[in-house]
GROMACS .gro file of C-alpha atoms in nm:
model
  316
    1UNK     CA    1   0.000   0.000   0.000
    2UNK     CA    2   0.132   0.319  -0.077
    3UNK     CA    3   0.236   0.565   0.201
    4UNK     CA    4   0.018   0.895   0.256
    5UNK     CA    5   0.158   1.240   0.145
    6UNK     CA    6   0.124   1.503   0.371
    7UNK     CA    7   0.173   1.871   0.257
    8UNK     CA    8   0.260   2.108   0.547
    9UNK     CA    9   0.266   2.470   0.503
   10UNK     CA   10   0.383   2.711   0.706
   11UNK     CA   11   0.524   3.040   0.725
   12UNK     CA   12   0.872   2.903   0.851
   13UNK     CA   13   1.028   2.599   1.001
   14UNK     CA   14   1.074   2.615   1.330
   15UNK     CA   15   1.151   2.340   1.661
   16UNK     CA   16   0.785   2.272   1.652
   17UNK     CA   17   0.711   2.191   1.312
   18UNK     CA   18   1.061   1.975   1.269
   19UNK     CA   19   0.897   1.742   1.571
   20UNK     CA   20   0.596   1.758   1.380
   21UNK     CA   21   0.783   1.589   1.042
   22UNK     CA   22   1.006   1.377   1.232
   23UNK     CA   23   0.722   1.177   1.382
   24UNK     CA   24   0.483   1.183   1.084
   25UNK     CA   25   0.746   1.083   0.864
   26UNK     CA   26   0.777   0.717   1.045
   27UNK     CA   27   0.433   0.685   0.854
   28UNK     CA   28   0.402   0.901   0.594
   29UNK     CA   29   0.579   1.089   0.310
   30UNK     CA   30   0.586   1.505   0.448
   31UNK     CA   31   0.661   1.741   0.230
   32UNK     CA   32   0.694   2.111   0.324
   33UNK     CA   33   0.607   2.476   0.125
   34UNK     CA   34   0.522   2.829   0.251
   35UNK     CA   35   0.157   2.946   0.272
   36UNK     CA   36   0.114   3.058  -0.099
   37UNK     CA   37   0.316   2.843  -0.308
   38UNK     CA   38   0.179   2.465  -0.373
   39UNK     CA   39  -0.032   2.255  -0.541
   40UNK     CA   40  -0.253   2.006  -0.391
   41UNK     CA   41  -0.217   1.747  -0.652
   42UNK     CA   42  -0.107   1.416  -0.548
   43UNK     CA   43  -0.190   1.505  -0.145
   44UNK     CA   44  -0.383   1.328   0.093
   45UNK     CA   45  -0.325   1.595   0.418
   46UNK     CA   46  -0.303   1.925   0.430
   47UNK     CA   47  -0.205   2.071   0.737
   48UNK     CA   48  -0.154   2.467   0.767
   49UNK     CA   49  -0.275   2.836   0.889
   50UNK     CA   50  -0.509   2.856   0.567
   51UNK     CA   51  -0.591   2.754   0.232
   52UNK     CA   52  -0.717   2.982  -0.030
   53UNK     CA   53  -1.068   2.855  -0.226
   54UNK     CA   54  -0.838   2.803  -0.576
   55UNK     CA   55  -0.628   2.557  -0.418
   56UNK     CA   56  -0.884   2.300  -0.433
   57UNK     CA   57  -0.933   2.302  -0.821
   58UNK     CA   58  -0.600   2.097  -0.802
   59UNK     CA   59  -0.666   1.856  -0.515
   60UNK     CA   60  -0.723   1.537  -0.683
   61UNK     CA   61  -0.721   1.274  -0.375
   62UNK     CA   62  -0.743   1.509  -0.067
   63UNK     CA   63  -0.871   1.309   0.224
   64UNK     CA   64  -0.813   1.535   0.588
   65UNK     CA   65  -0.750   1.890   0.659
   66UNK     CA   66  -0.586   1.993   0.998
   67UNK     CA   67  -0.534   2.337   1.120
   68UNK     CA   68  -0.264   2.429   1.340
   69UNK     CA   69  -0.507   2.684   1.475
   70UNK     CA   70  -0.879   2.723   1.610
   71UNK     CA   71  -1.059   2.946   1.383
   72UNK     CA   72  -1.134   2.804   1.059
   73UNK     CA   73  -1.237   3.142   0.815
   74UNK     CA   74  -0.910   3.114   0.589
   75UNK     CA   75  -0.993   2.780   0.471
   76UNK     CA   76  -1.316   2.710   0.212
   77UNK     CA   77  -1.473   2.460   0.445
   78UNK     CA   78  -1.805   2.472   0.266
   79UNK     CA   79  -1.613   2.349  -0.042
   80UNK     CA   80  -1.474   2.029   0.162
   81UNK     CA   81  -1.840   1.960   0.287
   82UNK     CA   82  -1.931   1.915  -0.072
   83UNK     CA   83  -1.670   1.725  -0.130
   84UNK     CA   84  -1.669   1.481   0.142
   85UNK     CA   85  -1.319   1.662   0.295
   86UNK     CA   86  -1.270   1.621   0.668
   87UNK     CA   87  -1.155   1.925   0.827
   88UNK     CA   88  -0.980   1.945   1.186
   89UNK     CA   89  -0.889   2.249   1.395
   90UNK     CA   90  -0.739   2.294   1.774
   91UNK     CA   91  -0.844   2.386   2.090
   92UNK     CA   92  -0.489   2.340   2.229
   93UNK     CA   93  -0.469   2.675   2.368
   94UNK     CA   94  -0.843   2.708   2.468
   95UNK     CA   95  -0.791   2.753   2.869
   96UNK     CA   96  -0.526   2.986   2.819
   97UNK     CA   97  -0.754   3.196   2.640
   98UNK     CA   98  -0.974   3.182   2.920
   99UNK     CA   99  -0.749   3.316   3.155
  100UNK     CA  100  -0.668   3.612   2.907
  101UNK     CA  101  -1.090   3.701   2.866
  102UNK     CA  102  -1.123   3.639   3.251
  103UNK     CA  103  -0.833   3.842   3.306
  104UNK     CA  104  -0.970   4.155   3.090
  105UNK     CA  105  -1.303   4.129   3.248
  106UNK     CA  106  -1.122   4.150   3.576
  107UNK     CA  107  -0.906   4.465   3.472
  108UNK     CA  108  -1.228   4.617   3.298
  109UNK     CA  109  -1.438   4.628   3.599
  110UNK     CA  110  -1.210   4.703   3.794
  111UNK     CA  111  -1.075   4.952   3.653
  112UNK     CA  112  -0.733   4.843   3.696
  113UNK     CA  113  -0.599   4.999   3.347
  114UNK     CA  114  -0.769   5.374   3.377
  115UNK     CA  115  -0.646   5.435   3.728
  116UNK     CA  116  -0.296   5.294   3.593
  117UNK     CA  117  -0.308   5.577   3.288
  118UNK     CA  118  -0.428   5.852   3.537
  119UNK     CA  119  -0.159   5.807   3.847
  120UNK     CA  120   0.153   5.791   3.591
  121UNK     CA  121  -0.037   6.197   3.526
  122UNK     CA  122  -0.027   6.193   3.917
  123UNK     CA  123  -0.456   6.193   3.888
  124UNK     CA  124  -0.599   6.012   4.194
  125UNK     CA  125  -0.927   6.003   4.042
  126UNK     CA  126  -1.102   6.110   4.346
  127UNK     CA  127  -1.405   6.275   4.219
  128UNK     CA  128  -1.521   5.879   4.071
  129UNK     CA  129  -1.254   5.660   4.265
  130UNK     CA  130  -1.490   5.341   4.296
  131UNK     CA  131  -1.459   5.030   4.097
  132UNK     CA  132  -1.694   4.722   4.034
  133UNK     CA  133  -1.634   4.352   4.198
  134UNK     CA  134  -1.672   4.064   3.939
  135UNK     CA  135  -1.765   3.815   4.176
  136UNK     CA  136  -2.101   4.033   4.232
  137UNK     CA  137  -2.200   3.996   3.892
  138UNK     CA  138  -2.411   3.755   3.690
  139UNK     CA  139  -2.191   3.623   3.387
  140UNK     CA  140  -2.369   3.528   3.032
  141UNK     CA  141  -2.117   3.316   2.746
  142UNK     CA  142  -2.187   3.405   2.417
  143UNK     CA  143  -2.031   3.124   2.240
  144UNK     CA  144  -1.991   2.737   2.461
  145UNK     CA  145  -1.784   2.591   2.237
  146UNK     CA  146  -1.416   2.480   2.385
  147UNK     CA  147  -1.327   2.861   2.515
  148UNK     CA  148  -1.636   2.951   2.696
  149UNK     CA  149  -1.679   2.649   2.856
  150UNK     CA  150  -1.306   2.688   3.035
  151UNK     CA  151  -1.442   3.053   3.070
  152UNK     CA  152  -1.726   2.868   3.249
  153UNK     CA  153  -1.506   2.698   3.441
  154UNK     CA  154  -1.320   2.960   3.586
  155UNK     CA  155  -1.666   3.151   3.661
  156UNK     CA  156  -1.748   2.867   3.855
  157UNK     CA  157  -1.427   2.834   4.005
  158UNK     CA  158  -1.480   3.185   4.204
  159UNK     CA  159  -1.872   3.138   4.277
  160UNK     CA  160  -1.962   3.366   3.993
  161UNK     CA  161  -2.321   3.286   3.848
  162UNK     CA  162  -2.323   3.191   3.462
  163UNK     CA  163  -2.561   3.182   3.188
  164UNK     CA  164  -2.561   3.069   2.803
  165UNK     CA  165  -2.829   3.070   2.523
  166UNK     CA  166  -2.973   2.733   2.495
  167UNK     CA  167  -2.862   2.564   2.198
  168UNK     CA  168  -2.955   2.169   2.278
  169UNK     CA  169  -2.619   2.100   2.415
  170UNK     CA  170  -2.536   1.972   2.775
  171UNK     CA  171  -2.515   2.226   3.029
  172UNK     CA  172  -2.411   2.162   3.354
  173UNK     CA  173  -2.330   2.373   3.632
  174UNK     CA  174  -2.471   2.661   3.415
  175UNK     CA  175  -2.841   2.820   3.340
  176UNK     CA  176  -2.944   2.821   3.005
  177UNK     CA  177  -3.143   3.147   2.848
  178UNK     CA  178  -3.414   3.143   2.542
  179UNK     CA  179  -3.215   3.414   2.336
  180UNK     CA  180  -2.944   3.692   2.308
  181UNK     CA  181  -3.186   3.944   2.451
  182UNK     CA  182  -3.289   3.710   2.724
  183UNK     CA  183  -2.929   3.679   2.829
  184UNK     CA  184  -2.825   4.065   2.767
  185UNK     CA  185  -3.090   4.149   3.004
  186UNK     CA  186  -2.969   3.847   3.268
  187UNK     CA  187  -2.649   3.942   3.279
  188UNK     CA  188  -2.420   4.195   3.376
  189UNK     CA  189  -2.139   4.087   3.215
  190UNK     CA  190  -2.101   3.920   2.873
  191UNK     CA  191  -1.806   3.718   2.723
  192UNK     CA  192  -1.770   3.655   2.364
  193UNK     CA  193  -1.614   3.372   2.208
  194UNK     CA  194  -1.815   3.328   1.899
  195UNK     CA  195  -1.709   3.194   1.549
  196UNK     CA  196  -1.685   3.418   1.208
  197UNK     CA  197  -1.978   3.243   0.986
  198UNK     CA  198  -2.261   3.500   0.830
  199UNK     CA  199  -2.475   3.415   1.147
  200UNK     CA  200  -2.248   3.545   1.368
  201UNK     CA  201  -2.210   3.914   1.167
  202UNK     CA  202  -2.274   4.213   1.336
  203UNK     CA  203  -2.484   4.011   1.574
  204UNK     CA  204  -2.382   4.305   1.834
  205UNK     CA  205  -2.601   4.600   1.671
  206UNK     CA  206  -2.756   4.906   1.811
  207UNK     CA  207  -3.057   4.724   1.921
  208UNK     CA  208  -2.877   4.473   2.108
  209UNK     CA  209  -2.628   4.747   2.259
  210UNK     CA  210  -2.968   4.901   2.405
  211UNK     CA  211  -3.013   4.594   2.616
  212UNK     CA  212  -2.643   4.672   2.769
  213UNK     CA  213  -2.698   4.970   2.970
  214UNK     CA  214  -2.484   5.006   3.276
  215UNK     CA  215  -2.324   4.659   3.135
  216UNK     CA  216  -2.018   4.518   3.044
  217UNK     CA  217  -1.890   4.305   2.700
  218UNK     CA  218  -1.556   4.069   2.671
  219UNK     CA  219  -1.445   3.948   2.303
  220UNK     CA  220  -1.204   3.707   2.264
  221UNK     CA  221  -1.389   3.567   1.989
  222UNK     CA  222  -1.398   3.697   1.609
  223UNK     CA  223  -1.433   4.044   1.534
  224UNK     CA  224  -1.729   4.032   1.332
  225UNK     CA  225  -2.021   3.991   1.567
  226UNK     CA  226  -1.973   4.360   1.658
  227UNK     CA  227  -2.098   4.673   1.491
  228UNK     CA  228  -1.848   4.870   1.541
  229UNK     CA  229  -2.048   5.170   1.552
  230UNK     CA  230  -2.285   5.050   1.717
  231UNK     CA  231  -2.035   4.952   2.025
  232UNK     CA  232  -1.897   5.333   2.023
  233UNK     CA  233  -2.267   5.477   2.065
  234UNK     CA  234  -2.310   5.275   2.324
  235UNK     CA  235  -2.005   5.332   2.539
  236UNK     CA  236  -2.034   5.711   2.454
  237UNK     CA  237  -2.390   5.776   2.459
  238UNK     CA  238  -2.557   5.412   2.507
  239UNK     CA  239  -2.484   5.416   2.894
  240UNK     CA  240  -2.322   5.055   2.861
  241UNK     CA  241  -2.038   5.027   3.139
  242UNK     CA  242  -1.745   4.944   2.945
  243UNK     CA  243  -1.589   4.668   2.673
  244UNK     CA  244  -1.254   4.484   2.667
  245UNK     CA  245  -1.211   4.403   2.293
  246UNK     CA  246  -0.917   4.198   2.180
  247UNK     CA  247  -0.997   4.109   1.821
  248UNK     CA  248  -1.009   4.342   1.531
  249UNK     CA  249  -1.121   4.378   1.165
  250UNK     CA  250  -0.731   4.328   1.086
  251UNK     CA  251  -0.379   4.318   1.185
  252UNK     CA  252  -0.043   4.496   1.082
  253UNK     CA  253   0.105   4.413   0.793
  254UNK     CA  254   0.439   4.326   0.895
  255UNK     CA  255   0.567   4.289   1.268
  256UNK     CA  256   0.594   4.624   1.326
  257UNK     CA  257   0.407   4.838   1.128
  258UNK     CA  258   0.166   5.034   1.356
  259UNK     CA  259  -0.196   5.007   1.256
  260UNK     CA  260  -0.513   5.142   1.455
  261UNK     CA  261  -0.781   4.878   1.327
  262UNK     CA  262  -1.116   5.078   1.394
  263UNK     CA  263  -1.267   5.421   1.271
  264UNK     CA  264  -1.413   5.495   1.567
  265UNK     CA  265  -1.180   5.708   1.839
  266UNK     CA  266  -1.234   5.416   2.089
  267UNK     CA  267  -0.854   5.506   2.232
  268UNK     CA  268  -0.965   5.815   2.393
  269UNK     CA  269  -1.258   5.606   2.596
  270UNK     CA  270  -1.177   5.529   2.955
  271UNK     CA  271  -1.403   5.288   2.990
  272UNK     CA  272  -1.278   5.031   2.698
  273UNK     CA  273  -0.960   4.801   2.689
  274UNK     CA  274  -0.762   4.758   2.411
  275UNK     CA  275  -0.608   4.511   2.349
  276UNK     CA  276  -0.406   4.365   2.006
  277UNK     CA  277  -0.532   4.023   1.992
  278UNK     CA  278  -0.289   3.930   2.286
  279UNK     CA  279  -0.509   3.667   2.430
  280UNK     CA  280  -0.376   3.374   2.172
  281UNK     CA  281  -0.028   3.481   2.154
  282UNK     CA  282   0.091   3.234   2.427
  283UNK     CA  283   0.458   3.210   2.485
  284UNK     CA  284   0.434   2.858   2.363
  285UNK     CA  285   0.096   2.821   2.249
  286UNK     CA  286   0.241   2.807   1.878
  287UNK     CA  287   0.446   2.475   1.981
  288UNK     CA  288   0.118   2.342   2.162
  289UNK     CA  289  -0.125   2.407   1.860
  290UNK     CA  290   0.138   2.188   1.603
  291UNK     CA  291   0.167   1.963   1.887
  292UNK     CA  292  -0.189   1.875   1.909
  293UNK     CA  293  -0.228   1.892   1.588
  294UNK     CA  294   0.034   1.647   1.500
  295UNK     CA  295  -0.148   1.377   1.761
  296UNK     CA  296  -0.448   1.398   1.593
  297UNK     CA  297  -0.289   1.326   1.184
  298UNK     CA  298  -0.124   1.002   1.403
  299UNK     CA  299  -0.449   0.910   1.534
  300UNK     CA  300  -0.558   1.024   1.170
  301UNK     CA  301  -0.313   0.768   0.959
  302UNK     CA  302  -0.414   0.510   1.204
  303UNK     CA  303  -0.777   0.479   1.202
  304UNK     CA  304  -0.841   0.631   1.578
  305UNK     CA  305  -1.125   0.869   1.632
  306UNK     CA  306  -0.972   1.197   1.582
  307UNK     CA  307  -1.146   1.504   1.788
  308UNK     CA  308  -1.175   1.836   1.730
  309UNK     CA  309  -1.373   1.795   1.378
  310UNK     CA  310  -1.459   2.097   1.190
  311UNK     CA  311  -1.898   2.100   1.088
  312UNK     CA  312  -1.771   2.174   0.770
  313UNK     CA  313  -2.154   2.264   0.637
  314UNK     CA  314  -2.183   2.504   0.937
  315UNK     CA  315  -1.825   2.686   0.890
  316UNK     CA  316  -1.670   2.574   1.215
   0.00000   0.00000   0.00000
């Protein structure tokens, strides 16, 4: 029987992806190419960051697709649904992330970052020196996929009540709402960790911003779901507590090309965090994505279950 070809592609070798080839290529042939230049002909895996539509037209016998990442909107995924592809992402990094959106609703309430700004201008803050406790509030998780259920978990952890739109999963531990305006109006602080699929866009609007009022909003998921505009009416004018955003529209070209990613003058806000889509740039979460990834191409080549399966028909 003839051995497997794996195509990996990647923006440059590294420690992590030479551990990757040295075990996969005890059972399979792995050939490497950066993440523009190949052809899919002849391949049975692809593994990679993304995979532009075109590339597909040549893919005459691909079987499995695994991401060495969680969110799946660079590859066509609807195109491997109709063609029977199997796609696979990771959740490698998922509780880390957790910590990062738990952390920024911490600082956010608190207040942590605006009284940092104003003492280095030697502003005590006197006239409004009080700050919000978490633990008093009612959480609702937008999104109980892998990250907001170890969001859920550390809610839990520190006796903080939680709440999650009912979408016929298993819930334990938490209380499930009818709807996004059942759960705006629960809670008084919301976490997002949602995918980027058309359901999800601009699912944050003006009318849903009305239900925040005196309320707070974490994203650590995709961009999309909020209206920008919308989000800056309502910290401004909206009376909605505050927002810790970490994902944007886009991201700097190079390394260190400086790029504000909104129209909106959310930098001169106090009561917004900023922040540059730190919360899955791990010091080693790179190594643990292609490490989890590479377990699941073994379990792949050798007929195991493999988790972490992309709905390809659904986009994630």
């Amino acid at each position: 029987m003839n051995r497997p070809r794996i195509l990996l592609s990647v923006s440059a070798m590294d420690e992590a992806f030479e551990a990757l080839c040295a075990s996969l290529r005890r059972y399979a042939d792995v050939e490497t190419c950066d993440l523009e230049h190949y052809s899919l002909a002849g391949t049975d895996i692809f593994i990679g960051k993304k995979m532009p539509a075109e590339k597909l037209r040549e893919a005459d016998r691909l079987q499995a697709v695994f991401a060495y990442k969680t969110g799946m909107d660079d590859f066509p995924v609807r195109d491997f649904a109709e063609r029977g592809i199997l796609a696979f992402n990771s959740h490698a990094n998922s509780r880390a992330i957790a910590q990062y959106a738990f952390g920024l609703a911490m600082a956010l309430v608190s207040r942590i970052a605006e009284f940092d700004r104003k003492m280095r201008q030697g502003d005590w803050d006197n006239d409004n020196p009080y700050w919000k406790s978490l633990f008093d509030m009612k959480a609702g998780l937008v999104g109980y996929g892998h990250i907001g259920r170890e969001i859920h978990r550390l809610l839990r952890a520190n006796g903080i009540a939680a709440y999650t739109i009912d979408r016929g999963k298993r819930y334990e531990g938490i209380a499930a709402v009818r709807s996004l305006e059942e759960l705006c109006e629960t809670a008084d602080i919301l976490f997002l960790s949602l995918p980027k699929t058309g359901k999800t866009d601009k699912l944050f609007d003006a009318q849903i911003f009305r239900l925040l009022r005196g309320k707070y909003l974490v994203n650590v998921g995709r961009s999309n779901c909020i209206d920008e505009g919308a989000l800056y009416a309502a910290l401004t004018e909206g009376g909605m507590a505050g927002a810790a955003i970490d994902t944007w529209r886009e991201k700097p070209k190079t390394a260190t090309a400086p790029l504000i990613p909104f129209d909106h003058p959310f930098q001169t806000l106090d009561n917004i965090l900023l922040s540059s889509h730190k919360a899955m740039q791990l010091c080693d979460g790179h190594a643990r994505y292609v490490a989890d990834v590479c377990s699941q191409v073994l379990r792949y080549l050798a007929g195991k279950p493999v988790g972490n399966a992309v709905d390809c028909a659904r986009g994630y």
